[in-house]
Each structure stands twice: as structure tokens, then as C-alpha cells.
PDB file of C-alpha atoms and ligand atoms in Angstrom:
ATOM      1  CA  MET A 271     -61.948  -2.218  74.965  1.00  0.00           C
ATOM      2  CA  LYS A 272     -58.490  -2.704  73.606  1.00  0.00           C
ATOM      3  CA  SER A 273     -59.772  -4.161  70.338  1.00  0.00           C
ATOM      4  CA  PHE A 274     -62.373  -1.372  70.128  1.00  0.00           C
ATOM      5  CA  VAL A 275     -59.603   1.233  70.346  1.00  0.00           C
ATOM      6  CA  ALA A 276     -57.643  -0.670  67.696  1.00  0.00           C
ATOM      7  CA  PHE A 277     -60.756  -0.640  65.519  1.00  0.00           C
ATOM      8  CA  LEU A 278     -61.183   3.115  65.902  1.00  0.00           C
ATOM      9  CA  THR A 279     -57.524   3.619  65.088  1.00  0.00           C
ATOM     10  CA  ALA A 280     -57.894   1.553  61.919  1.00  0.00           C
ATOM     11  CA  ILE A 281     -60.911   3.635  60.830  1.00  0.00           C
ATOM     12  CA  SER A 282     -59.189   6.964  61.409  1.00  0.00           C
ATOM     13  CA  THR A 283     -56.121   5.784  59.525  1.00  0.00           C
ATOM     14  CA  VAL A 284     -58.207   4.928  56.480  1.00  0.00           C
ATOM     15  CA  ALA A 285     -59.988   8.284  56.763  1.00  0.00           C
ATOM     16  CA  ALA A 286     -56.604  10.012  56.708  1.00  0.00           C
ATOM     17  CA  HIS A 287     -55.608   8.367  53.433  1.00  0.00           C
ATOM     18  CA  ALA A 288     -55.901  10.302  50.196  1.00  0.00           C
ATOM     19  CA  THR A 289     -55.799  10.316  46.411  1.00  0.00           C
ATOM     20  CA  TRP A 290     -54.714  12.766  43.749  1.00  0.00           C
ATOM     21  CA  GLN A 291     -57.954  13.398  41.865  1.00  0.00           C
ATOM     22  CA  GLU A 292     -58.085  16.621  39.912  1.00  0.00           C
ATOM     23  CA  LEU A 293     -55.977  18.714  37.549  1.00  0.00           C
ATOM     24  CA  TRP A 294     -56.011  22.410  36.639  1.00  0.00           C
ATOM     25  CA  VAL A 295     -54.487  23.845  33.439  1.00  0.00           C
ATOM     26  CA  GLY A 296     -53.583  27.389  34.345  1.00  0.00           C
ATOM     27  CA  SER A 297     -56.694  28.629  36.141  1.00  0.00           C
ATOM     28  CA  THR A 298     -59.028  26.211  34.316  1.00  0.00           C
ATOM     29  CA  ASP A 299     -60.397  23.373  36.410  1.00  0.00           C
ATOM     30  CA  GLN A 300     -60.249  20.095  34.425  1.00  0.00           C
ATOM     31  CA  ALA A 301     -61.619  18.164  37.467  1.00  0.00           C
ATOM     32  CA  GLY A 302     -61.143  14.417  36.838  1.00  0.00           C
ATOM     33  CA  LYS A 303     -61.098  14.639  33.039  1.00  0.00           C
ATOM     34  CA  CYS A 304     -57.646  13.198  32.468  1.00  0.00           C
ATOM     35  CA  VAL A 305     -56.806  11.339  35.682  1.00  0.00           C
ATOM     36  CA  ARG A 306     -56.283   7.594  35.875  1.00  0.00           C
ATOM     37  CA  THR A 307     -58.673   7.253  38.790  1.00  0.00           C
ATOM     38  CA  VAL A 308     -57.299   4.988  41.509  1.00  0.00           C
ATOM     39  CA  PRO A 309     -59.484   2.265  43.046  1.00  0.00           C
ATOM     40  CA  SER A 310     -59.128   3.401  46.676  1.00  0.00           C
ATOM     41  CA  ASN A 311     -57.356   5.878  48.906  1.00  0.00           C
ATOM     42  CA  ASN A 312     -55.073   3.183  50.328  1.00  0.00           C
ATOM     43  CA  PRO A 313     -51.347   3.682  49.848  1.00  0.00           C
ATOM     44  CA  VAL A 314     -48.958   1.628  47.790  1.00  0.00           C
ATOM     45  CA  THR A 315     -46.246   0.249  50.087  1.00  0.00           C
ATOM     46  CA  SER A 316     -44.025  -1.782  47.734  1.00  0.00           C
ATOM     47  CA  VAL A 317     -41.423   0.194  45.776  1.00  0.00           C
ATOM     48  CA  SER A 318     -40.787  -2.867  43.558  1.00  0.00           C
ATOM     49  CA  SER A 319     -44.371  -3.308  42.320  1.00  0.00           C
ATOM     50  CA  THR A 320     -45.615  -1.774  39.042  1.00  0.00           C
ATOM     51  CA  ASP A 321     -48.268  -0.147  41.276  1.00  0.00           C
ATOM     52  CA  ILE A 322     -45.542   2.377  42.237  1.00  0.00           C
ATOM     53  CA  ARG A 323     -45.957   3.913  38.736  1.00  0.00           C
ATOM     54  CA  CYS A 324     -49.546   5.129  38.743  1.00  0.00           C
ATOM     55  CA  ASN A 325     -51.195   3.260  41.672  1.00  0.00           C
ATOM     56  CA  VAL A 326     -53.230   0.043  41.541  1.00  0.00           C
ATOM     57  CA  GLY A 327     -54.550  -0.545  38.004  1.00  0.00           C
ATOM     58  CA  GLY A 328     -52.687   2.544  36.802  1.00  0.00           C
ATOM     59  CA  THR A 329     -50.791   0.896  33.961  1.00  0.00           C
ATOM     60  CA  LYS A 330     -54.084   1.134  32.039  1.00  0.00           C
ATOM     61  CA  GLY A 331     -55.131   4.420  30.435  1.00  0.00           C
ATOM     62  CA  VAL A 332     -58.394   6.321  30.277  1.00  0.00           C
ATOM     63  CA  SER A 333     -59.808   8.290  27.353  1.00  0.00           C
ATOM     64  CA  GLY A 334     -59.349  11.837  28.659  1.00  0.00           C
ATOM     65  CA  VAL A 335     -56.305  13.978  27.745  1.00  0.00           C
ATOM     66  CA  CYS A 336     -55.736  17.527  29.051  1.00  0.00           C
ATOM     67  CA  ASP A 337     -53.954  19.997  26.748  1.00  0.00           C
ATOM     68  CA  VAL A 338     -51.386  22.367  28.225  1.00  0.00           C
ATOM     69  CA  ALA A 339     -49.069  24.862  26.536  1.00  0.00           C
ATOM     70  CA  ALA A 340     -45.395  24.592  27.428  1.00  0.00           C
ATOM     71  CA  GLY A 341     -44.590  27.364  29.905  1.00  0.00           C
ATOM     72  CA  GLU A 342     -48.073  27.246  31.418  1.00  0.00           C
ATOM     73  CA  THR A 343     -48.878  25.911  34.896  1.00  0.00           C
ATOM     74  CA  LEU A 344     -50.519  22.680  35.938  1.00  0.00           C
ATOM     75  CA  THR A 345     -52.003  22.149  39.391  1.00  0.00           C
ATOM     76  CA  VAL A 346     -52.509  18.684  40.836  1.00  0.00           C
ATOM     77  CA  GLU A 347     -55.113  18.323  43.583  1.00  0.00           C
ATOM     78  CA  MET A 348     -55.362  15.725  46.369  1.00  0.00           C
ATOM     79  CA  HIS A 349     -58.167  14.889  48.791  1.00  0.00           C
ATOM     80  CA  GLN A 350     -58.929  12.168  51.287  1.00  0.00           C
ATOM     81  CA  GLN A 351     -62.259  11.032  49.835  1.00  0.00           C
ATOM     82  CA  PRO A 352     -63.394  10.694  46.201  1.00  0.00           C
ATOM     83  CA  GLY A 353     -64.979  13.912  44.957  1.00  0.00           C
ATOM     84  CA  ASP A 354     -64.679  15.731  48.307  1.00  0.00           C
ATOM     85  CA  ARG A 355     -62.948  18.971  47.365  1.00  0.00           C
ATOM     86  CA  SER A 356     -63.896  20.786  50.550  1.00  0.00           C
ATOM     87  CA  CYS A 357     -61.088  22.926  51.887  1.00  0.00           C
ATOM     88  CA  SER A 358     -62.304  22.378  55.445  1.00  0.00           C
ATOM     89  CA  ASN A 359     -61.024  18.784  55.346  1.00  0.00           C
ATOM     90  CA  PRO A 360     -57.246  18.284  55.223  1.00  0.00           C
ATOM     91  CA  ALA A 361     -56.123  16.961  51.818  1.00  0.00           C
ATOM     92  CA  ILE A 362     -54.217  14.161  53.529  1.00  0.00           C
ATOM     93  CA  GLY A 363     -54.379  13.134  57.174  1.00  0.00           C
ATOM     94  CA  GLY A 364     -52.621  15.365  59.639  1.00  0.00           C
ATOM     95  CA  ASN A 365     -49.962  12.873  60.730  1.00  0.00           C
ATOM     96  CA  HIS A 366     -49.145  11.870  57.161  1.00  0.00           C
ATOM     97  CA  TYR A 367     -45.961  13.930  57.032  1.00  0.00           C
ATOM     98  CA  GLY A 368     -43.740  13.586  54.002  1.00  0.00           C
ATOM     99  CA  PRO A 369     -42.644  14.958  50.641  1.00  0.00           C
ATOM    100  CA  VAL A 370     -44.819  15.895  47.673  1.00  0.00           C
ATOM    101  CA  MET A 371     -43.205  15.273  44.306  1.00  0.00           C
ATOM    102  CA  ILE A 372     -44.277  15.551  40.672  1.00  0.00           C
ATOM    103  CA  TYR A 373     -42.803  13.620  37.749  1.00  0.00           C
ATOM    104  CA  MET A 374     -43.460  13.616  34.016  1.00  0.00           C
ATOM    105  CA  SER A 375     -42.811  10.992  31.360  1.00  0.00           C
ATOM    106  CA  LYS A 376     -42.910  11.449  27.591  1.00  0.00           C
ATOM    107  CA  VAL A 377     -45.058   8.824  25.929  1.00  0.00           C
ATOM    108  CA  ALA A 378     -46.306   8.069  22.415  1.00  0.00           C
ATOM    109  CA  ASP A 379     -49.975   7.995  23.491  1.00  0.00           C
ATOM    110  CA  ALA A 380     -51.028   9.013  26.993  1.00  0.00           C
ATOM    111  CA  THR A 381     -54.278   7.033  26.739  1.00  0.00           C
ATOM    112  CA  THR A 382     -52.422   3.721  26.383  1.00  0.00           C
ATOM    113  CA  ALA A 383     -48.967   4.271  27.938  1.00  0.00           C
ATOM    114  CA  ASP A 384     -48.219   1.774  30.719  1.00  0.00           C
ATOM    115  CA  GLY A 385     -45.749   3.960  32.648  1.00  0.00           C
ATOM    116  CA  SER A 386     -42.685   1.868  31.801  1.00  0.00           C
ATOM    117  CA  SER A 387     -41.102   4.921  30.139  1.00  0.00           C
ATOM    118  CA  SER A 388     -38.529   7.265  31.712  1.00  0.00           C
ATOM    119  CA  TRP A 389     -39.711   9.706  34.396  1.00  0.00           C
ATOM    120  CA  PHE A 390     -38.135  13.059  35.235  1.00  0.00           C
ATOM    121  CA  LYS A 391     -38.977  15.116  38.302  1.00  0.00           C
ATOM    122  CA  VAL A 392     -40.424  18.565  37.704  1.00  0.00           C
ATOM    123  CA  ALA A 393     -41.300  19.757  41.217  1.00  0.00           C
ATOM    124  CA  GLN A 394     -41.048  18.812  44.896  1.00  0.00           C
ATOM    125  CA  ASP A 395     -41.695  20.071  48.403  1.00  0.00           C
ATOM    126  CA  THR A 396     -39.694  18.015  50.871  1.00  0.00           C
ATOM    127  CA  TYR A 397     -38.884  19.321  54.368  1.00  0.00           C
ATOM    128  CA  ALA A 398     -37.340  22.617  55.349  1.00  0.00           C
ATOM    129  CA  GLY A 399     -36.576  21.727  58.958  1.00  0.00           C
ATOM    130  CA  THR A 400     -39.092  24.131  60.402  1.00  0.00           C
ATOM    131  CA  THR A 401     -42.624  23.769  61.742  1.00  0.00           C
ATOM    132  CA  ALA A 402     -45.236  22.745  59.167  1.00  0.00           C
ATOM    133  CA  SER A 403     -42.760  22.581  56.315  1.00  0.00           C
ATOM    134  CA  TRP A 404     -43.302  19.038  55.131  1.00  0.00           C
ATOM    135  CA  GLY A 405     -44.640  18.865  51.576  1.00  0.00           C
ATOM    136  CA  THR A 406     -47.878  17.331  52.837  1.00  0.00           C
ATOM    137  CA  GLU A 407     -48.348  20.155  55.353  1.00  0.00           C
ATOM    138  CA  ILE A 408     -47.888  22.745  52.617  1.00  0.00           C
ATOM    139  CA  LEU A 409     -50.372  20.773  50.518  1.00  0.00           C
ATOM    140  CA  ASN A 410     -52.916  20.808  53.327  1.00  0.00           C
ATOM    141  CA  SER A 411     -52.525  24.553  53.728  1.00  0.00           C
ATOM    142  CA  ASN A 412     -53.294  24.925  49.987  1.00  0.00           C
ATOM    143  CA  CYS A 413     -56.486  22.838  49.947  1.00  0.00           C
ATOM    144  CA  GLY A 414     -54.651  19.885  48.407  1.00  0.00           C
ATOM    145  CA  LYS A 415     -53.257  21.860  45.461  1.00  0.00           C
ATOM    146  CA  ARG A 416     -49.653  21.942  44.210  1.00  0.00           C
ATOM    147  CA  THR A 417     -48.915  24.130  41.173  1.00  0.00           C
ATOM    148  CA  PHE A 418     -45.884  23.730  38.914  1.00  0.00           C
ATOM    149  CA  THR A 419     -44.760  25.085  35.560  1.00  0.00           C
ATOM    150  CA  VAL A 420     -44.434  22.848  32.506  1.00  0.00           C
ATOM    151  CA  PRO A 421     -41.001  23.989  31.323  1.00  0.00           C
ATOM    152  CA  LYS A 422     -41.179  26.135  28.179  1.00  0.00           C
ATOM    153  CA  SER A 423     -38.326  24.185  26.590  1.00  0.00           C
ATOM    154  CA  LEU A 424     -40.021  20.785  27.010  1.00  0.00           C
ATOM    155  CA  ALA A 425     -40.718  18.940  23.750  1.00  0.00           C
ATOM    156  CA  SER A 426     -44.345  18.917  22.645  1.00  0.00           C
ATOM    157  CA  GLY A 427     -46.367  15.721  22.751  1.00  0.00           C
ATOM    158  CA  ASN A 428     -48.126  13.360  25.097  1.00  0.00           C
ATOM    159  CA  TYR A 429     -46.961  12.913  28.691  1.00  0.00           C
ATOM    160  CA  LEU A 430     -48.013  11.197  31.870  1.00  0.00           C
ATOM    161  CA  VAL A 431     -47.840  13.419  34.956  1.00  0.00           C
ATOM    162  CA  ARG A 432     -47.245  11.452  38.158  1.00  0.00           C
ATOM    163  CA  ALA A 433     -48.204  13.278  41.355  1.00  0.00           C
ATOM    164  CA  GLU A 434     -46.947  11.658  44.558  1.00  0.00           C
ATOM    165  CA  ALA A 435     -47.080  12.181  48.297  1.00  0.00           C
ATOM    166  CA  ILE A 436     -45.129   9.905  50.607  1.00  0.00           C
ATOM    167  CA  ALA A 437     -46.352   9.588  54.195  1.00  0.00           C
ATOM    168  CA  LEU A 438     -43.524   8.848  56.581  1.00  0.00           C
ATOM    169  CA  HIS A 439     -45.308   8.630  59.951  1.00  0.00           C
ATOM    170  CA  THR A 440     -44.677   4.866  60.096  1.00  0.00           C
ATOM    171  CA  ALA A 441     -41.527   4.820  57.963  1.00  0.00           C
ATOM    172  CA  SER A 442     -39.055   3.844  60.673  1.00  0.00           C
ATOM    173  CA  SER A 443     -39.442   0.167  59.720  1.00  0.00           C
ATOM    174  CA  THR A 444     -38.870  -1.258  56.244  1.00  0.00           C
ATOM    175  CA  GLY A 445     -42.047  -1.165  54.157  1.00  0.00           C
ATOM    176  CA  GLY A 446     -43.679   1.357  56.488  1.00  0.00           C
ATOM    177  CA  ALA A 447     -43.646   4.334  54.118  1.00  0.00           C
ATOM    178  CA  GLN A 448     -46.950   4.990  52.363  1.00  0.00           C
ATOM    179  CA  PHE A 449     -46.886   6.071  48.700  1.00  0.00           C
ATOM    180  CA  TYR A 450     -49.884   7.932  47.336  1.00  0.00           C
ATOM    181  CA  MET A 451     -49.760   8.622  43.620  1.00  0.00           C
ATOM    182  CA  SER A 452     -51.982   9.157  40.582  1.00  0.00           C
ATOM    183  CA  CYS A 453     -51.144   9.766  36.948  1.00  0.00           C
ATOM    184  CA  PHE A 454     -52.722  12.361  34.658  1.00  0.00           C
ATOM    185  CA  GLN A 455     -52.713  12.173  30.847  1.00  0.00           C
ATOM    186  CA  ILE A 456     -51.628  15.405  29.166  1.00  0.00           C
ATOM    187  CA  ASN A 457     -50.676  16.768  25.743  1.00  0.00           C
ATOM    188  CA  VAL A 458     -48.014  19.491  25.747  1.00  0.00           C
ATOM    189  CA  THR A 459     -48.271  21.993  22.894  1.00  0.00           C
ATOM    190  CA  GLY A 460     -45.901  24.687  21.643  1.00  0.00           C
ATOM    191  CA  GLY A 461     -42.863  23.260  23.382  1.00  0.00           C
ATOM    192  CA  GLY A 462     -39.156  23.273  22.586  1.00  0.00           C
ATOM    193  CA  SER A 463     -36.689  20.469  22.048  1.00  0.00           C
ATOM    194  CA  ALA A 464     -35.820  19.298  25.562  1.00  0.00           C
ATOM    195  CA  THR A 465     -36.197  15.587  26.310  1.00  0.00           C
ATOM    196  CA  PRO A 466     -34.766  15.244  29.837  1.00  0.00           C
ATOM    197  CA  SER A 467     -33.463  11.867  30.964  1.00  0.00           C
ATOM    198  CA  GLY A 468     -35.087  10.233  33.931  1.00  0.00           C
ATOM    199  CA  VAL A 469     -35.656   7.138  36.043  1.00  0.00           C
ATOM    200  CA  SER A 470     -37.849   4.036  35.875  1.00  0.00           C
ATOM    201  CA  PHE A 471     -40.668   2.887  38.163  1.00  0.00           C
ATOM    202  CA  PRO A 472     -40.144   0.450  39.705  1.00  0.00           C
ATOM    203  CA  GLY A 473     -36.404   0.993  40.072  1.00  0.00           C
ATOM    204  CA  ALA A 474     -36.119   4.634  41.067  1.00  0.00           C
ATOM    205  CA  TYR A 475     -36.738   3.926  44.773  1.00  0.00           C
ATOM    206  CA  LYS A 476     -35.249   1.402  47.173  1.00  0.00           C
ATOM    207  CA  ALA A 477     -37.011   0.464  50.419  1.00  0.00           C
ATOM    208  CA  SER A 478     -33.776   1.406  52.205  1.00  0.00           C
ATOM    209  CA  ASP A 479     -33.428   4.887  50.668  1.00  0.00           C
ATOM    210  CA  PRO A 480     -32.831   7.456  53.434  1.00  0.00           C
ATOM    211  CA  GLY A 481     -35.889   9.391  52.286  1.00  0.00           C
ATOM    212  CA  ILE A 482     -38.092   6.268  52.588  1.00  0.00           C
ATOM    213  CA  LEU A 483     -36.721   4.348  55.607  1.00  0.00           C
ATOM    214  CA  ILE A 484     -36.561   7.073  58.245  1.00  0.00           C
ATOM    215  CA  ASN A 485     -37.720   7.934  61.739  1.00  0.00           C
ATOM    216  CA  ILE A 486     -39.148  11.419  61.233  1.00  0.00           C
ATOM    217  CA  TYR A 487     -39.752  11.854  64.976  1.00  0.00           C
ATOM    218  CA  GLN A 488     -36.066  12.143  65.816  1.00  0.00           C
ATOM    219  CA  THR A 489     -34.766  15.704  66.030  1.00  0.00           C
ATOM    220  CA  PRO A 490     -33.142  17.364  64.323  1.00  0.00           C
ATOM    221  CA  ILE A 491     -33.546  15.614  60.985  1.00  0.00           C
ATOM    222  CA  THR A 492     -32.196  16.444  57.600  1.00  0.00           C
ATOM    223  CA  TYR A 493     -34.333  15.043  54.842  1.00  0.00           C
ATOM    224  CA  LYS A 494     -33.380  13.991  51.347  1.00  0.00           C
ATOM    225  CA  ALA A 495     -36.350  13.113  49.153  1.00  0.00           C
ATOM    226  CA  PRO A 496     -36.050   9.944  47.053  1.00  0.00           C
ATOM    227  CA  GLY A 497     -35.666  10.029  43.294  1.00  0.00           C
ATOM    228  CA  PRO A 498     -33.683  12.329  40.994  1.00  0.00           C
ATOM    229  CA  ALA A 499     -33.039  16.063  41.206  1.00  0.00           C
ATOM    230  CA  VAL A 500     -35.729  18.407  39.891  1.00  0.00           C
ATOM    231  CA  TRP A 501     -35.384  19.374  36.215  1.00  0.00           C
ATOM    232  CA  THR A 502     -36.650  22.855  35.577  1.00  0.00           C
ATOM    233  CA  GLY A 503     -35.945  23.243  31.855  1.00  0.00           C
TER     234      GLY A 503
HETATM  235  C1  NAG B1869     -51.772  17.421  20.966  1.00  0.00           C
HETATM  236  O1  NAG B1869     -51.812  18.754  20.542  1.00  0.00           O
HETATM  237  C2  NAG B1869     -51.454  18.910  19.166  1.00  0.00           C
HETATM  238  C3  NAG B1869     -51.344  20.409  18.881  1.00  0.00           C
HETATM  239  O2  NAG B1869     -52.568  21.054  19.169  1.00  0.00           O
HETATM  240  C4  NAG B1869     -52.464  18.215  18.295  1.00  0.00           C
HETATM  241  O3  NAG B1869     -52.080  18.328  16.945  1.00  0.00           O
HETATM  242  C5  NAG B1869     -52.521  16.741  18.710  1.00  0.00           C
HETATM  243  O4  NAG B1869     -53.554  16.108  17.974  1.00  0.00           O
HETATM  244  C6  NAG B1869     -52.782  16.597  20.182  1.00  0.00           C
HETATM  245  N1  NAG B1869     -52.687  15.204  20.543  1.00  0.00           N
HETATM  246  C7  NAG B1869     -53.526  14.642  21.410  1.00  0.00           C
HETATM  247  C8  NAG B1869     -53.320  13.192  21.657  1.00  0.00           C
HETATM  248  O5  NAG B1869     -54.418  15.239  21.988  1.00  0.00           O
HETATM  249 CU1   CU B1870     -52.057   6.304  56.110  1.00  0.00          CU
END
């Protein structure tokens, strides 16, 4: 009986996992056109692996590129199972509390870039200290969608967009945080001259960062998301 319960627990954990799968440019659904599709909905758990860039296999590009005008919005979309965009299923499992963050990186060619370039953060929902205010809870209430603006001043050209959710429900021991990320390949048009500085993956996160090694069940908590401050242009 005990092992049966453990088995059920393992199944439900996997079911709660998730992947970023789709992208919208403004109100136009690009579906999976320009995503580096990840091999499974399992999380990355090592902050020192190159998998922390764009998930397992994510240093390799795909052929699709999505065009977006500087100043326009992009929306990244997460779901638990491949291709299941139903809003009646939570985007990521209910106990997978944590921040949602979006990074961009300027690259010469988004179809071949390996993600070793510099990443700046363009958006995040962390934790506001009130009920249902974790980034992942906000994501679930929006059918897995998080919209952000590509700053008008950003230089034109190819970029990788890295969407990330970190689940902290088991993060009170080292290596317990679960990182869910995917990268999208985009081409920014009509931009300005800004080339913001950023961070490297791996390198940007330490396993001991207070936003990664944390018991989220203690109260009250103040939460500081890992990585740099948001650059808004
Ligand atoms: C990006 O957009 C510019 C402007 O429309 C275009 O000239 C260029 O070919 C595009 N590059 C890619 C890789 O799509
Ligand atoms: Cu999980």
C-alpha cells in the first residue's frame, strides 16, 4: 500500500509538470512556430548545466523565427501536456508555486544560437505576499499566458526569448527547486539602439540563491527572485 501511494504521488507529480509551448505576437497566435520544443515536461534541476539555458537539447535551434515589432507585445504560453491548450487544466500543477520570469538575448542568428550569449530580464511575476500571488498562480489564472512588451528602444535583430517558471514547493533542500524553461526564436524589427547588458546561463543562478533555496511554507516570507533586475527600455 505504501509503495502504491508513492507510485500515485510520482504520477501526479509528473502530471503537474509543464512546458512553455506557444508564442503570440500581439494578438496573433504563432502556436509552436518558433519554439525550441523541449523533450519532456520534466524540470531542469541543475543551475550549472547548459540545460538551464533553453532546457534539455535547447542549445540547438529550429527553423522557425517569429517577427515582432519593437514596442509590440509578446505572450508566452505554458501548459502541462504537449499541445493541450485547454484552459480548464492548470498551466502548471497547483503546488508548483514560484516566480515566472522572461529573458531575452541578442544573437546573430536565432536559428543557430546556442544560448551562450548575454541574457537580460524583460519581465517577471514573483510573489506579492498575498494569497495566490505567486507568478505561477497568476499564470494559471491566465490560462498559462504571460504577456510582456518588447521595449521600443531595443535594437532590431534576432533574439532568443527565454520563458521560465521556477517551482519552489520542494526548494527547502539544495537542488530541490524545479526550473521549467523554453526558448523562442524571434526577429525584432523597427527597434532603437538599446543593447542592454545581462547575465550568462549557466552562471546567473547559484543553488544557494535565496530565491532558489527557500522554504516557501514558512510565514511570512519575503521573496527575491533570482537573476538581474528587469530592464524595461
Ligand atoms: C528580420 O527582419 C528584418 C526586417 O524586416 C529582415 O530584413 C530580416 O531578414 C529578418 N531576419 C530574419 C532572420 O528573419
Ligand atoms: Cu514538479
